[in-house]
Amino acid sequence: MARLPRLVLPNQPLHIMHRGNNRQDIFENEEDMARILSDIKESLGKANCHLHAYVIMTNHLHLLLTPKDKDELTVFMQSMTNRYVRYFNACRKRTGTIWEGRFKSCLVDSDNYLFTLYKYIEMNPVKAGMVEDIQEYRWSSYHHNALGKQSPLITEHPLYLELGNFKKERAACYQLMVDKIALGNENQNITDATMRGEALGSEKFQAWVCKQAGRPAVLKPHGGDRKSAEYQNQVG
């Protein structure tokens, strides 16, 4: 079965997850973490894309990104991944890929899911047992979004800007709001939508995405093994 085209719509937030080949660690130390953030910054400067939230884990990363269009997303992702591969291989005197195939992504319904995605992304280190308090983890956007510490990587989403007139006011409101968001089953819903390349949102949003993109916003269940090649090839 042919792979469906990736769901990307102009100026629509996208949750991206990209991980190391065979789930190997590709961010092994603080130097690696700092380097990928530098590569993200450089790549944002080359593409018309805005980053709202991120987290760097040891073997993968998450980004909440709004691209101008699919071409600008391609420019950003190719720049970021290629720059980091060159660095990683040069430091370790190795060759070959370090990324696991195509990155995974899902379109995000801003009105209903934007801040849920913020929390899903930024809480990864807590969920993984790396820290007890997200404030302890340096390698995420939480310090910008919730603590008011300015990050040159972040462009604040219009809905985030509506939280207050000043940065400290927005950060305080964000922290209180995100603390009240109960992820619960949404953890799995977000993971599934991302791995399958779907649109995450209300039925109205999914219908709009289907009309705009000319492809299904949600994959039809096939039954059988979700790990099969036939099933996986549906995913952009």
PDB file of N, CA and C in Angstrom, residues 102-194:
ATOM      1  N   ARG A 102      12.006   8.297   8.570  1.00  0.00           N
ATOM      2  CA  ARG A 102      11.263   9.552   8.508  1.00  0.00           C
ATOM      3  C   ARG A 102      10.785   9.967   9.900  1.00  0.00           C
ATOM      4  N   PHE A 103      10.789  11.254  10.142  1.00  0.00           N
ATOM      5  CA  PHE A 103      10.255  11.720  11.420  1.00  0.00           C
ATOM      6  C   PHE A 103       8.748  11.519  11.447  1.00  0.00           C
ATOM      7  N   LYS A 104       8.194  11.416  12.643  1.00  0.00           N
ATOM      8  CA  LYS A 104       6.756  11.243  12.840  1.00  0.00           C
ATOM      9  C   LYS A 104       6.131  12.584  13.180  1.00  0.00           C
ATOM     10  N   SER A 105       4.867  12.766  12.795  1.00  0.00           N
ATOM     11  CA  SER A 105       4.228  14.055  13.044  1.00  0.00           C
ATOM     12  C   SER A 105       2.712  13.935  13.058  1.00  0.00           C
ATOM     13  N   CYS A 106       2.069  14.896  13.687  1.00  0.00           N
ATOM     14  CA  CYS A 106       0.611  15.018  13.603  1.00  0.00           C
ATOM     15  C   CYS A 106       0.245  16.493  13.620  1.00  0.00           C
ATOM     16  N   LEU A 107      -0.786  16.838  12.856  1.00  0.00           N
ATOM     17  CA  LEU A 107      -1.345  18.191  12.890  1.00  0.00           C
ATOM     18  C   LEU A 107      -2.097  18.385  14.203  1.00  0.00           C
ATOM     19  N   VAL A 108      -2.066  19.610  14.714  1.00  0.00           N
ATOM     20  CA  VAL A 108      -2.651  19.883  16.023  1.00  0.00           C
ATOM     21  C   VAL A 108      -3.784  20.893  15.918  1.00  0.00           C
ATOM     22  N   ASP A 109      -4.911  20.544  16.494  1.00  0.00           N
ATOM     23  CA  ASP A 109      -6.064  21.435  16.611  1.00  0.00           C
ATOM     24  C   ASP A 109      -5.746  22.460  17.701  1.00  0.00           C
ATOM     25  N   SER A 110      -5.361  23.667  17.300  1.00  0.00           N
ATOM     26  CA  SER A 110      -4.908  24.679  18.261  1.00  0.00           C
ATOM     27  C   SER A 110      -5.959  24.989  19.318  1.00  0.00           C
ATOM     28  N   ASP A 111      -7.201  25.142  18.906  1.00  0.00           N
ATOM     29  CA  ASP A 111      -8.246  25.570  19.837  1.00  0.00           C
ATOM     30  C   ASP A 111      -8.492  24.552  20.943  1.00  0.00           C
ATOM     31  N   ASN A 112      -8.283  23.279  20.664  1.00  0.00           N
ATOM     32  CA  ASN A 112      -8.619  22.245  21.639  1.00  0.00           C
ATOM     33  C   ASN A 112      -7.418  21.475  22.196  1.00  0.00           C
ATOM     34  N   TYR A 113      -6.292  21.489  21.487  1.00  0.00           N
ATOM     35  CA  TYR A 113      -5.193  20.612  21.894  1.00  0.00           C
ATOM     36  C   TYR A 113      -3.840  21.300  22.057  1.00  0.00           C
ATOM     37  N   LEU A 114      -3.732  22.583  21.745  1.00  0.00           N
ATOM     38  CA  LEU A 114      -2.415  23.210  21.732  1.00  0.00           C
ATOM     39  C   LEU A 114      -1.685  23.070  23.065  1.00  0.00           C
ATOM     40  N   PHE A 115      -2.319  23.476  24.151  1.00  0.00           N
ATOM     41  CA  PHE A 115      -1.627  23.459  25.433  1.00  0.00           C
ATOM     42  C   PHE A 115      -1.499  22.052  26.006  1.00  0.00           C
ATOM     43  N   THR A 116      -2.363  21.150  25.579  1.00  0.00           N
ATOM     44  CA  THR A 116      -2.178  19.741  25.925  1.00  0.00           C
ATOM     45  C   THR A 116      -0.885  19.222  25.315  1.00  0.00           C
ATOM     46  N   LEU A 117      -0.593  19.651  24.070  1.00  0.00           N
ATOM     47  CA  LEU A 117       0.661  19.262  23.414  1.00  0.00           C
ATOM     48  C   LEU A 117       1.857  19.874  24.124  1.00  0.00           C
ATOM     49  N   TYR A 118       1.740  21.132  24.547  1.00  0.00           N
ATOM     50  CA  TYR A 118       2.819  21.751  25.317  1.00  0.00           C
ATOM     51  C   TYR A 118       3.176  20.858  26.514  1.00  0.00           C
ATOM     52  N   LYS A 119       2.157  20.480  27.273  1.00  0.00           N
ATOM     53  CA  LYS A 119       2.413  19.688  28.484  1.00  0.00           C
ATOM     54  C   LYS A 119       2.940  18.309  28.127  1.00  0.00           C
ATOM     55  N   TYR A 120       2.357  17.673  27.124  1.00  0.00           N
ATOM     56  CA  TYR A 120       2.820  16.346  26.693  1.00  0.00           C
ATOM     57  C   TYR A 120       4.310  16.384  26.368  1.00  0.00           C
ATOM     58  N   ILE A 121       4.737  17.410  25.662  1.00  0.00           N
ATOM     59  CA  ILE A 121       6.139  17.535  25.265  1.00  0.00           C
ATOM     60  C   ILE A 121       7.026  17.809  26.463  1.00  0.00           C
ATOM     61  N   GLU A 122       6.673  18.817  27.234  1.00  0.00           N
ATOM     62  CA  GLU A 122       7.559  19.267  28.308  1.00  0.00           C
ATOM     63  C   GLU A 122       7.611  18.310  29.487  1.00  0.00           C
ATOM     64  N   MET A 123       6.599  17.445  29.640  1.00  0.00           N
ATOM     65  CA  MET A 123       6.590  16.502  30.757  1.00  0.00           C
ATOM     66  C   MET A 123       7.304  15.194  30.447  1.00  0.00           C
ATOM     67  N   ASN A 124       7.855  15.051  29.258  1.00  0.00           N
ATOM     68  CA  ASN A 124       8.541  13.809  28.893  1.00  0.00           C
ATOM     69  C   ASN A 124       9.602  13.368  29.898  1.00  0.00           C
ATOM     70  N   PRO A 125      10.472  14.258  30.368  1.00  0.00           N
ATOM     71  CA  PRO A 125      11.510  13.813  31.321  1.00  0.00           C
ATOM     72  C   PRO A 125      10.936  13.296  32.643  1.00  0.00           C
ATOM     73  N   VAL A 126       9.803  13.868  33.080  1.00  0.00           N
ATOM     74  CA  VAL A 126       9.151  13.382  34.297  1.00  0.00           C
ATOM     75  C   VAL A 126       8.545  12.013  34.042  1.00  0.00           C
ATOM     76  N   LYS A 127       7.856  11.882  32.907  1.00  0.00           N
ATOM     77  CA  LYS A 127       7.234  10.604  32.547  1.00  0.00           C
ATOM     78  C   LYS A 127       8.275   9.498  32.408  1.00  0.00           C
ATOM     79  N   ALA A 128       9.471   9.857  31.937  1.00  0.00           N
ATOM     80  CA  ALA A 128      10.549   8.879  31.752  1.00  0.00           C
ATOM     81  C   ALA A 128      11.321   8.612  33.041  1.00  0.00           C
ATOM     82  N   GLY A 129      10.985   9.316  34.132  1.00  0.00           N
ATOM     83  CA  GLY A 129      11.673   9.107  35.395  1.00  0.00           C
ATOM     84  C   GLY A 129      13.055   9.732  35.465  1.00  0.00           C
ATOM     85  N   MET A 130      13.342  10.669  34.569  1.00  0.00           N
ATOM     86  CA  MET A 130      14.657  11.311  34.568  1.00  0.00           C
ATOM     87  C   MET A 130      14.765  12.390  35.646  1.00  0.00           C
ATOM     88  N   VAL A 131      13.637  13.043  35.944  1.00  0.00           N
ATOM     89  CA  VAL A 131      13.561  14.033  37.017  1.00  0.00           C
ATOM     90  C   VAL A 131      12.201  13.893  37.691  1.00  0.00           C
ATOM     91  N   GLU A 132      12.096  14.406  38.915  1.00  0.00           N
ATOM     92  CA  GLU A 132      10.810  14.418  39.610  1.00  0.00           C
ATOM     93  C   GLU A 132      10.042  15.695  39.320  1.00  0.00           C
ATOM     94  N   ASP A 133      10.773  16.786  39.136  1.00  0.00           N
ATOM     95  CA  ASP A 133      10.164  18.088  38.867  1.00  0.00           C
ATOM     96  C   ASP A 133      10.697  18.594  37.537  1.00  0.00           C
ATOM     97  N   ILE A 134       9.792  18.970  36.639  1.00  0.00           N
ATOM     98  CA  ILE A 134      10.202  19.388  35.302  1.00  0.00           C
ATOM     99  C   ILE A 134      11.140  20.587  35.343  1.00  0.00           C
ATOM    100  N   GLN A 135      11.071  21.388  36.413  1.00  0.00           N
ATOM    101  CA  GLN A 135      11.967  22.535  36.512  1.00  0.00           C
ATOM    102  C   GLN A 135      13.437  22.114  36.616  1.00  0.00           C
ATOM    103  N   GLU A 136      13.676  20.864  37.008  1.00  0.00           N
ATOM    104  CA  GLU A 136      15.041  20.366  37.142  1.00  0.00           C
ATOM    105  C   GLU A 136      15.676  20.052  35.787  1.00  0.00           C
ATOM    106  N   TYR A 137      14.846  19.935  34.758  1.00  0.00           N
ATOM    107  CA  TYR A 137      15.354  19.490  33.452  1.00  0.00           C
ATOM    108  C   TYR A 137      15.657  20.702  32.578  1.00  0.00           C
ATOM    109  N   ARG A 138      16.895  20.823  32.159  1.00  0.00           N
ATOM    110  CA  ARG A 138      17.349  22.015  31.428  1.00  0.00           C
ATOM    111  C   ARG A 138      16.952  22.022  29.967  1.00  0.00           C
ATOM    112  N   TRP A 139      16.704  20.843  29.393  1.00  0.00           N
ATOM    113  CA  TRP A 139      16.675  20.735  27.935  1.00  0.00           C
ATOM    114  C   TRP A 139      15.251  20.701  27.384  1.00  0.00           C
ATOM    115  N   SER A 140      14.453  21.659  27.834  1.00  0.00           N
ATOM    116  CA  SER A 140      13.089  21.784  27.313  1.00  0.00           C
ATOM    117  C   SER A 140      12.682  23.241  27.304  1.00  0.00           C
ATOM    118  N   SER A 141      11.529  23.499  26.696  1.00  0.00           N
ATOM    119  CA  SER A 141      10.998  24.857  26.591  1.00  0.00           C
ATOM    120  C   SER A 141      10.252  25.288  27.844  1.00  0.00           C
ATOM    121  N   TYR A 142      10.155  24.421  28.849  1.00  0.00           N
ATOM    122  CA  TYR A 142       9.405  24.747  30.058  1.00  0.00           C
ATOM    123  C   TYR A 142       9.951  26.010  30.720  1.00  0.00           C
ATOM    124  N   HIS A 143      11.251  26.187  30.696  1.00  0.00           N
ATOM    125  CA  HIS A 143      11.864  27.339  31.354  1.00  0.00           C
ATOM    126  C   HIS A 143      11.432  28.647  30.692  1.00  0.00           C
ATOM    127  N   HIS A 144      11.216  28.615  29.390  1.00  0.00           N
ATOM    128  CA  HIS A 144      10.700  29.799  28.696  1.00  0.00           C
ATOM    129  C   HIS A 144       9.203  29.950  28.951  1.00  0.00           C
ATOM    130  N   ASN A 145       8.454  28.895  28.700  1.00  0.00           N
ATOM    131  CA  ASN A 145       7.002  28.997  28.712  1.00  0.00           C
ATOM    132  C   ASN A 145       6.406  29.172  30.101  1.00  0.00           C
ATOM    133  N   ALA A 146       6.989  28.520  31.115  1.00  0.00           N
ATOM    134  CA  ALA A 146       6.402  28.529  32.453  1.00  0.00           C
ATOM    135  C   ALA A 146       7.169  29.386  33.457  1.00  0.00           C
ATOM    136  N   LEU A 147       8.465  29.587  33.213  1.00  0.00           N
ATOM    137  CA  LEU A 147       9.287  30.299  34.190  1.00  0.00           C
ATOM    138  C   LEU A 147       9.726  31.678  33.715  1.00  0.00           C
ATOM    139  N   GLY A 148       9.435  32.012  32.474  1.00  0.00           N
ATOM    140  CA  GLY A 148       9.721  33.349  31.970  1.00  0.00           C
ATOM    141  C   GLY A 148      11.165  33.598  31.595  1.00  0.00           C
ATOM    142  N   LYS A 149      11.956  32.516  31.447  1.00  0.00           N
ATOM    143  CA  LYS A 149      13.360  32.665  31.052  1.00  0.00           C
ATOM    144  C   LYS A 149      13.435  32.649  29.523  1.00  0.00           C
ATOM    145  N   GLN A 150      13.823  33.754  28.940  1.00  0.00           N
ATOM    146  CA  GLN A 150      13.754  33.928  27.493  1.00  0.00           C
ATOM    147  C   GLN A 150      14.639  32.931  26.748  1.00  0.00           C
ATOM    148  N   SER A 151      14.068  32.284  25.726  1.00  0.00           N
ATOM    149  CA  SER A 151      14.808  31.379  24.857  1.00  0.00           C
ATOM    150  C   SER A 151      14.800  31.922  23.440  1.00  0.00           C
ATOM    151  N   PRO A 152      15.960  32.000  22.785  1.00  0.00           N
ATOM    152  CA  PRO A 152      16.002  32.502  21.404  1.00  0.00           C
ATOM    153  C   PRO A 152      15.375  31.541  20.407  1.00  0.00           C
ATOM    154  N   LEU A 153      15.091  30.317  20.826  1.00  0.00           N
ATOM    155  CA  LEU A 153      14.483  29.341  19.924  1.00  0.00           C
ATOM    156  C   LEU A 153      12.978  29.537  19.784  1.00  0.00           C
ATOM    157  N   ILE A 154      12.355  30.101  20.815  1.00  0.00           N
ATOM    158  CA  ILE A 154      10.904  30.087  20.910  1.00  0.00           C
ATOM    159  C   ILE A 154      10.257  31.318  20.286  1.00  0.00           C
ATOM    160  N   THR A 155       9.246  31.056  19.449  1.00  0.00           N
ATOM    161  CA  THR A 155       8.303  32.082  19.005  1.00  0.00           C
ATOM    162  C   THR A 155       6.979  31.770  19.680  1.00  0.00           C
ATOM    163  N   GLU A 156       6.475  32.684  20.463  1.00  0.00           N
ATOM    164  CA  GLU A 156       5.264  32.405  21.235  1.00  0.00           C
ATOM    165  C   GLU A 156       4.034  32.361  20.323  1.00  0.00           C
ATOM    166  N   HIS A 157       3.289  31.286  20.448  1.00  0.00           N
ATOM    167  CA  HIS A 157       2.079  31.095  19.652  1.00  0.00           C
ATOM    168  C   HIS A 157       1.051  32.176  20.012  1.00  0.00           C
ATOM    169  N   PRO A 158       0.213  32.602  19.058  1.00  0.00           N
ATOM    170  CA  PRO A 158      -0.808  33.616  19.358  1.00  0.00           C
ATOM    171  C   PRO A 158      -1.669  33.285  20.573  1.00  0.00           C
ATOM    172  N   LEU A 159      -2.007  32.007  20.780  1.00  0.00           N
ATOM    173  CA  LEU A 159      -2.811  31.641  21.950  1.00  0.00           C
ATOM    174  C   LEU A 159      -2.010  31.783  23.240  1.00  0.00           C
ATOM    175  N   TYR A 160      -0.701  31.560  23.169  1.00  0.00           N
ATOM    176  CA  TYR A 160       0.148  31.789  24.335  1.00  0.00           C
ATOM    177  C   TYR A 160       0.217  33.282  24.628  1.00  0.00           C
ATOM    178  N   LEU A 161       0.340  34.095  23.597  1.00  0.00           N
ATOM    179  CA  LEU A 161       0.418  35.548  23.783  1.00  0.00           C
ATOM    180  C   LEU A 161      -0.842  36.106  24.435  1.00  0.00           C
ATOM    181  N   GLU A 162      -1.966  35.427  24.218  1.00  0.00           N
ATOM    182  CA  GLU A 162      -3.224  35.879  24.818  1.00  0.00           C
ATOM    183  C   GLU A 162      -3.278  35.649  26.322  1.00  0.00           C
ATOM    184  N   LEU A 163      -2.314  34.911  26.868  1.00  0.00           N
ATOM    185  CA  LEU A 163      -2.328  34.618  28.301  1.00  0.00           C
ATOM    186  C   LEU A 163      -1.998  35.838  29.153  1.00  0.00           C
ATOM    187  N   GLY A 164      -1.395  36.862  28.573  1.00  0.00           N
ATOM    188  CA  GLY A 164      -1.068  38.045  29.356  1.00  0.00           C
ATOM    189  C   GLY A 164      -0.361  39.095  28.519  1.00  0.00           C
ATOM    190  N   ASN A 165      -0.300  40.287  29.050  1.00  0.00           N
ATOM    191  CA  ASN A 165       0.325  41.398  28.324  1.00  0.00           C
ATOM    192  C   ASN A 165       1.837  41.411  28.453  1.00  0.00           C
ATOM    193  N   PHE A 166       2.361  40.785  29.508  1.00  0.00           N
ATOM    194  CA  PHE A 166       3.792  40.787  29.758  1.00  0.00           C
ATOM    195  C   PHE A 166       4.299  39.358  29.904  1.00  0.00           C
ATOM    196  N   LYS A 167       5.594  39.170  29.655  1.00  0.00           N
ATOM    197  CA  LYS A 167       6.178  37.830  29.670  1.00  0.00           C
ATOM    198  C   LYS A 167       5.954  37.114  31.003  1.00  0.00           C
ATOM    199  N   LYS A 168       6.226  37.803  32.106  1.00  0.00           N
ATOM    200  CA  LYS A 168       6.059  37.162  33.422  1.00  0.00           C
ATOM    201  C   LYS A 168       4.606  36.792  33.677  1.00  0.00           C
ATOM    202  N   GLU A 169       3.706  37.638  33.226  1.00  0.00           N
ATOM    203  CA  GLU A 169       2.272  37.354  33.387  1.00  0.00           C
ATOM    204  C   GLU A 169       1.877  36.136  32.569  1.00  0.00           C
ATOM    205  N   ARG A 170       2.362  36.059  31.342  1.00  0.00           N
ATOM    206  CA  ARG A 170       2.051  34.903  30.492  1.00  0.00           C
ATOM    207  C   ARG A 170       2.622  33.623  31.092  1.00  0.00           C
ATOM    208  N   ALA A 171       3.860  33.695  31.581  1.00  0.00           N
ATOM    209  CA  ALA A 171       4.499  32.508  32.148  1.00  0.00           C
ATOM    210  C   ALA A 171       3.755  32.004  33.382  1.00  0.00           C
ATOM    211  N   ALA A 172       3.349  32.918  34.246  1.00  0.00           N
ATOM    212  CA  ALA A 172       2.626  32.520  35.453  1.00  0.00           C
ATOM    213  C   ALA A 172       1.282  31.894  35.106  1.00  0.00           C
ATOM    214  N   CYS A 173       0.579  32.501  34.145  1.00  0.00           N
ATOM    215  CA  CYS A 173      -0.715  31.962  33.716  1.00  0.00           C
ATOM    216  C   CYS A 173      -0.540  30.598  33.066  1.00  0.00           C
ATOM    217  N   TYR A 174       0.498  30.475  32.242  1.00  0.00           N
ATOM    218  CA  TYR A 174       0.788  29.200  31.578  1.00  0.00           C
ATOM    219  C   TYR A 174       1.046  28.107  32.606  1.00  0.00           C
ATOM    220  N   GLN A 175       1.871  28.413  33.611  1.00  0.00           N
ATOM    221  CA  GLN A 175       2.204  27.405  34.606  1.00  0.00           C
ATOM    222  C   GLN A 175       0.959  26.918  35.340  1.00  0.00           C
ATOM    223  N   LEU A 176       0.089  27.845  35.737  1.00  0.00           N
ATOM    224  CA  LEU A 176      -1.138  27.463  36.432  1.00  0.00           C
ATOM    225  C   LEU A 176      -2.051  26.643  35.526  1.00  0.00           C
ATOM    226  N   MET A 177      -2.177  27.066  34.265  1.00  0.00           N
ATOM    227  CA  MET A 177      -3.062  26.384  33.332  1.00  0.00           C
ATOM    228  C   MET A 177      -2.565  24.975  33.031  1.00  0.00           C
ATOM    229  N   VAL A 178      -1.269  24.838  32.748  1.00  0.00           N
ATOM    230  CA  VAL A 178      -0.711  23.535  32.394  1.00  0.00           C
ATOM    231  C   VAL A 178      -0.766  22.575  33.579  1.00  0.00           C
ATOM    232  N   ASP A 179      -0.582  23.102  34.786  1.00  0.00           N
ATOM    233  CA  ASP A 179      -0.673  22.253  35.976  1.00  0.00           C
ATOM    234  C   ASP A 179      -2.055  21.613  36.096  1.00  0.00           C
ATOM    235  N   LYS A 180      -3.078  22.296  35.586  1.00  0.00           N
ATOM    236  CA  LYS A 180      -4.446  21.786  35.697  1.00  0.00           C
ATOM    237  C   LYS A 180      -4.807  20.805  34.583  1.00  0.00           C
ATOM    238  N   ILE A 181      -3.991  20.743  33.533  1.00  0.00           N
ATOM    239  CA  ILE A 181      -4.287  19.831  32.418  1.00  0.00           C
ATOM    240  C   ILE A 181      -3.951  18.404  32.825  1.00  0.00           C
ATOM    241  N   ALA A 182      -4.945  17.545  32.799  1.00  0.00           N
ATOM    242  CA  ALA A 182      -4.742  16.127  33.106  1.00  0.00           C
ATOM    243  C   ALA A 182      -4.572  15.370  31.794  1.00  0.00           C
ATOM    244  N   LEU A 183      -3.368  14.869  31.565  1.00  0.00           N
ATOM    245  CA  LEU A 183      -3.115  14.182  30.291  1.00  0.00           C
ATOM    246  C   LEU A 183      -3.877  12.869  30.206  1.00  0.00           C
ATOM    247  N   GLY A 184      -3.764  12.032  31.209  1.00  0.00           N
ATOM    248  CA  GLY A 184      -4.515  10.779  31.214  1.00  0.00           C
ATOM    249  C   GLY A 184      -4.406  10.019  29.913  1.00  0.00           C
ATOM    250  N   ASN A 185      -5.567   9.738  29.322  1.00  0.00           N
ATOM    251  CA  ASN A 185      -5.598   9.002  28.052  1.00  0.00           C
ATOM    252  C   ASN A 185      -5.027   9.793  26.887  1.00  0.00           C
ATOM    253  N   GLU A 186      -4.902  11.109  27.060  1.00  0.00           N
ATOM    254  CA  GLU A 186      -4.376  11.923  25.968  1.00  0.00           C
ATOM    255  C   GLU A 186      -2.934  11.554  25.636  1.00  0.00           C
ATOM    256  N   ASN A 187      -2.187  11.049  26.619  1.00  0.00           N
ATOM    257  CA  ASN A 187      -0.823  10.603  26.334  1.00  0.00           C
ATOM    258  C   ASN A 187      -0.816   9.619  25.172  1.00  0.00           C
ATOM    259  N   GLN A 188      -1.684   8.605  25.256  1.00  0.00           N
ATOM    260  CA  GLN A 188      -1.727   7.585  24.215  1.00  0.00           C
ATOM    261  C   GLN A 188      -2.335   8.122  22.934  1.00  0.00           C
ATOM    262  N   ASN A 189      -3.354   8.980  23.049  1.00  0.00           N
ATOM    263  CA  ASN A 189      -3.981   9.559  21.858  1.00  0.00           C
ATOM    264  C   ASN A 189      -2.979  10.375  21.051  1.00  0.00           C
ATOM    265  N   ILE A 190      -2.167  11.169  21.744  1.00  0.00           N
ATOM    266  CA  ILE A 190      -1.168  11.988  21.062  1.00  0.00           C
ATOM    267  C   ILE A 190      -0.103  11.112  20.428  1.00  0.00           C
ATOM    268  N   THR A 191       0.363  10.113  21.176  1.00  0.00           N
ATOM    269  CA  THR A 191       1.375   9.197  20.635  1.00  0.00           C
ATOM    270  C   THR A 191       0.856   8.491  19.389  1.00  0.00           C
ATOM    271  N   ASP A 192      -0.376   7.981  19.456  1.00  0.00           N
ATOM    272  CA  ASP A 192      -0.947   7.260  18.314  1.00  0.00           C
ATOM    273  C   ASP A 192      -1.090   8.175  17.096  1.00  0.00           C
ATOM    274  N   ALA A 193      -1.621   9.374  17.311  1.00  0.00           N
ATOM    275  CA  ALA A 193      -1.814  10.304  16.191  1.00  0.00           C
ATOM    276  C   ALA A 193      -0.479  10.676  15.560  1.00  0.00           C
ATOM    277  N   THR A 194       0.546  10.829  16.381  1.00  0.00           N
ATOM    278  CA  THR A 194       1.868  11.189  15.870  1.00  0.00           C
ATOM    279  C   THR A 194       2.485  10.049  15.078  1.00  0.00           C
TER     280      THR A 194
END
